Amino acid sequence: MSDKEMYLKVGKIHKEISEQAKPLIKVGESLLEITRKIETMVKKAGASLAFPVNLQLNNLVHYSPLPNDETVIGPKDLVKVDIGIQIGGYIADGAFTINFDPAYDDMVSFTEETLKNALKDLKPGMKISEIGRRLDESMKDSKYKIIRNLSGHQLQPWDLHSIKSVAVFETRNEDILEEGDALAVEIFITDGDGWINSSNKAL
């Protein structure tokens, strides 16, 4: 298979796994048990994990349940599910959000629409910084902020975070979108101050 065919194949499987995983995200469910079920789905699909399943509650990002994790989803939680799979080194990296607090429905909808606008009609020859410019445009009159110290990244075989970076704001980066590029465009929108801090504190 060509590179394009492999990316389409792994992307299709990723989408199927994500759809299968959505019903697992329920109030009262254990993060650890959800993780195990998603891992089983990935294996049954003939794929492998590209990184540990991330189940992120509320203001946490990049959190993976530990073997002794007893956390369950609460009735007001916002849950981000980030799944990466690979087949033969070709990686699909994507996430979805399930919200149980109506107060955040608007923010979730705004995030989804903002991402769609950033990706619309991208094509080879455009600067990657066009994505950041579009995100700046979406955010300028918003009551929300985008977390600026997290960014997207290029995917290459066996390389989850490859050469090209995808900033969430306009930069002077001269990198060009080239035919065959695979990119993970990652945005985190918040009602906080727009920055994420590292922590070694478990839930």
XYZ file of C-alpha atoms in Angstrom:
203
model
C 0.000 0.000 0.000
C 1.054 3.590 -0.602
C 1.561 6.017 2.285
C -1.797 7.632 1.462
C -3.590 4.290 1.473
C -2.039 3.370 4.811
C -3.048 6.664 6.403
C -6.586 6.284 5.062
C -6.721 2.738 6.410
C -5.526 3.599 9.912
C -7.667 6.736 9.941
C -10.795 4.740 9.087
C -10.066 2.272 11.875
C -9.432 5.124 14.317
C -12.799 6.654 13.469
C -14.554 3.311 14.000
C -12.865 2.791 17.378
C -13.759 6.338 18.460
C -17.422 5.775 17.605
C -17.421 2.464 19.484
C -15.795 4.154 22.483
C -18.297 7.006 22.836
C -21.027 4.889 24.522
C -18.470 3.788 27.126
C -18.189 7.334 28.459
C -20.930 7.358 31.093
C -21.408 8.806 34.554
C -20.245 6.314 37.155
C -17.906 4.474 34.800
C -14.319 3.827 35.859
C -11.580 5.528 33.831
C -9.417 2.455 34.165
C -12.148 0.121 32.897
C -12.897 2.418 29.950
C -9.202 2.421 29.092
C -9.040 -1.371 29.149
C -12.080 -1.638 26.876
C -10.626 0.817 24.363
C -7.324 -1.072 24.384
C -9.256 -4.266 23.602
C -11.041 -2.528 20.705
C -7.700 -1.429 19.259
C -6.294 -4.948 19.462
C -9.393 -6.508 17.886
C -9.131 -4.023 15.017
C -5.646 -5.322 14.208
C -3.936 -2.143 15.387
C -1.674 -1.152 18.265
C -1.653 1.866 20.559
C 0.545 4.759 19.429
C 0.403 6.155 22.974
C -1.537 5.307 26.154
C -5.240 6.127 26.023
C -5.805 9.592 27.492
C -8.985 10.120 29.550
C -8.944 13.707 30.726
C -11.500 15.086 33.163
C -12.329 18.783 33.176
C -9.114 20.859 33.327
C -6.689 17.943 32.964
C -4.878 17.189 29.715
C -2.714 14.246 28.703
C -3.833 12.101 31.642
C -3.736 8.312 31.392
C -5.263 6.204 34.185
C -2.725 4.301 36.271
C -3.210 0.632 37.263
C -4.568 1.604 40.697
C -6.748 4.483 39.447
C -10.192 4.419 41.094
C -11.553 7.566 39.424
C -15.088 7.391 38.049
C -16.863 9.910 35.825
C -19.036 12.320 37.795
C -22.403 13.849 36.847
C -20.869 17.246 35.992
C -17.667 16.090 34.313
C -16.359 17.055 30.896
C -14.366 14.150 29.455
C -11.777 14.382 26.679
C -10.856 11.049 25.087
C -7.585 11.044 23.127
C -6.711 7.879 21.216
C -3.656 7.128 19.090
C -3.339 3.950 17.060
C -0.827 2.645 14.564
C -0.592 -0.037 11.907
C 2.823 -0.778 10.475
C 4.050 2.472 11.980
C 1.367 4.623 10.320
C -0.322 6.638 13.050
C -3.793 8.093 13.518
C -4.142 10.518 16.422
C -7.505 12.024 17.327
C -9.793 12.964 20.192
C -13.418 13.616 21.070
C -15.233 15.232 23.983
C -18.237 14.012 25.969
C -19.820 16.608 28.251
C -22.199 15.969 31.161
C -22.477 19.575 32.347
C -24.852 21.754 30.278
C -22.860 24.808 31.357
C -20.104 23.695 28.982
C -22.258 22.757 25.980
C -21.507 26.092 24.318
C -17.760 25.750 24.806
C -17.745 22.236 23.343
C -19.773 23.359 20.308
C -17.530 26.394 19.839
C -14.427 24.186 19.946
C -15.792 21.791 17.330
C -16.788 24.646 15.011
C -13.447 26.400 15.489
C -11.562 23.253 14.508
C -13.710 22.753 11.398
C -13.032 26.331 10.305
C -9.292 25.898 10.839
C -9.187 22.792 8.637
C -11.502 23.950 5.844
C -10.027 23.714 2.324
C -6.439 23.197 3.424
C -4.289 22.117 0.488
C -0.651 21.607 -0.532
C 1.281 24.829 -1.019
C -0.341 26.669 1.877
C 1.726 27.687 4.875
C 1.047 25.618 7.990
C 0.849 28.941 9.844
C -2.463 29.534 8.026
C -4.024 27.147 10.549
C -2.859 29.357 13.420
C -4.054 32.488 11.602
C -7.526 30.979 11.248
C -7.549 30.039 14.916
C -6.574 33.593 15.866
C -9.454 34.851 13.748
C -11.933 32.522 15.469
C -10.729 33.416 18.947
C -10.444 37.210 18.687
C -14.053 37.990 19.649
C -14.613 34.885 21.759
C -15.231 34.721 25.490
C -12.950 31.658 25.523
C -9.193 31.264 25.144
C -7.100 28.702 23.345
C -4.290 27.061 25.316
C -1.238 28.520 23.618
C 1.489 26.293 25.050
C 0.091 23.153 23.449
C 0.323 22.539 19.723
C -0.331 20.038 16.980
C 2.306 18.082 15.132
C 3.268 16.205 12.011
C 2.871 12.427 11.886
C 5.346 10.227 10.060
C 5.819 6.436 10.123
C 6.975 5.404 13.600
C 7.236 9.083 14.569
C 4.293 10.521 16.524
C 5.769 14.018 16.929
C 7.696 14.594 13.737
C 9.418 17.605 12.185
C 6.639 20.087 11.471
C 4.775 21.764 14.321
C 1.214 23.126 14.108
C 0.937 26.182 16.333
C -2.516 27.233 17.566
C -1.799 30.906 16.788
C -0.215 32.648 13.814
C 3.577 32.455 13.693
C 6.328 33.279 11.221
C 6.845 29.584 10.527
C 7.543 29.188 6.810
C 6.806 25.426 6.679
C 4.537 24.519 3.786
C 1.790 21.931 3.604
C 3.096 19.333 1.186
C 1.242 16.567 -0.587
C 1.388 13.491 1.620
C 1.740 15.400 4.896
C -0.178 13.938 7.828
C -0.851 16.399 10.642
C -2.551 16.209 14.027
C -4.208 19.592 14.543
C -4.845 19.808 18.287
C -6.733 22.611 19.985
C -7.678 22.958 23.641
C -10.185 25.724 24.320
C -10.805 26.883 27.868
C -12.660 29.384 30.012
C -9.431 29.729 32.004
C -6.327 31.831 31.344
C -5.139 29.967 28.244
C -2.065 28.217 29.642
C -1.464 24.689 30.887
C 0.890 23.855 33.764
C 2.758 20.607 34.312
C 1.885 18.525 37.357
C 2.889 15.155 38.747
C -0.213 15.034 40.917
C -2.474 12.040 40.289
C -6.260 12.342 40.385
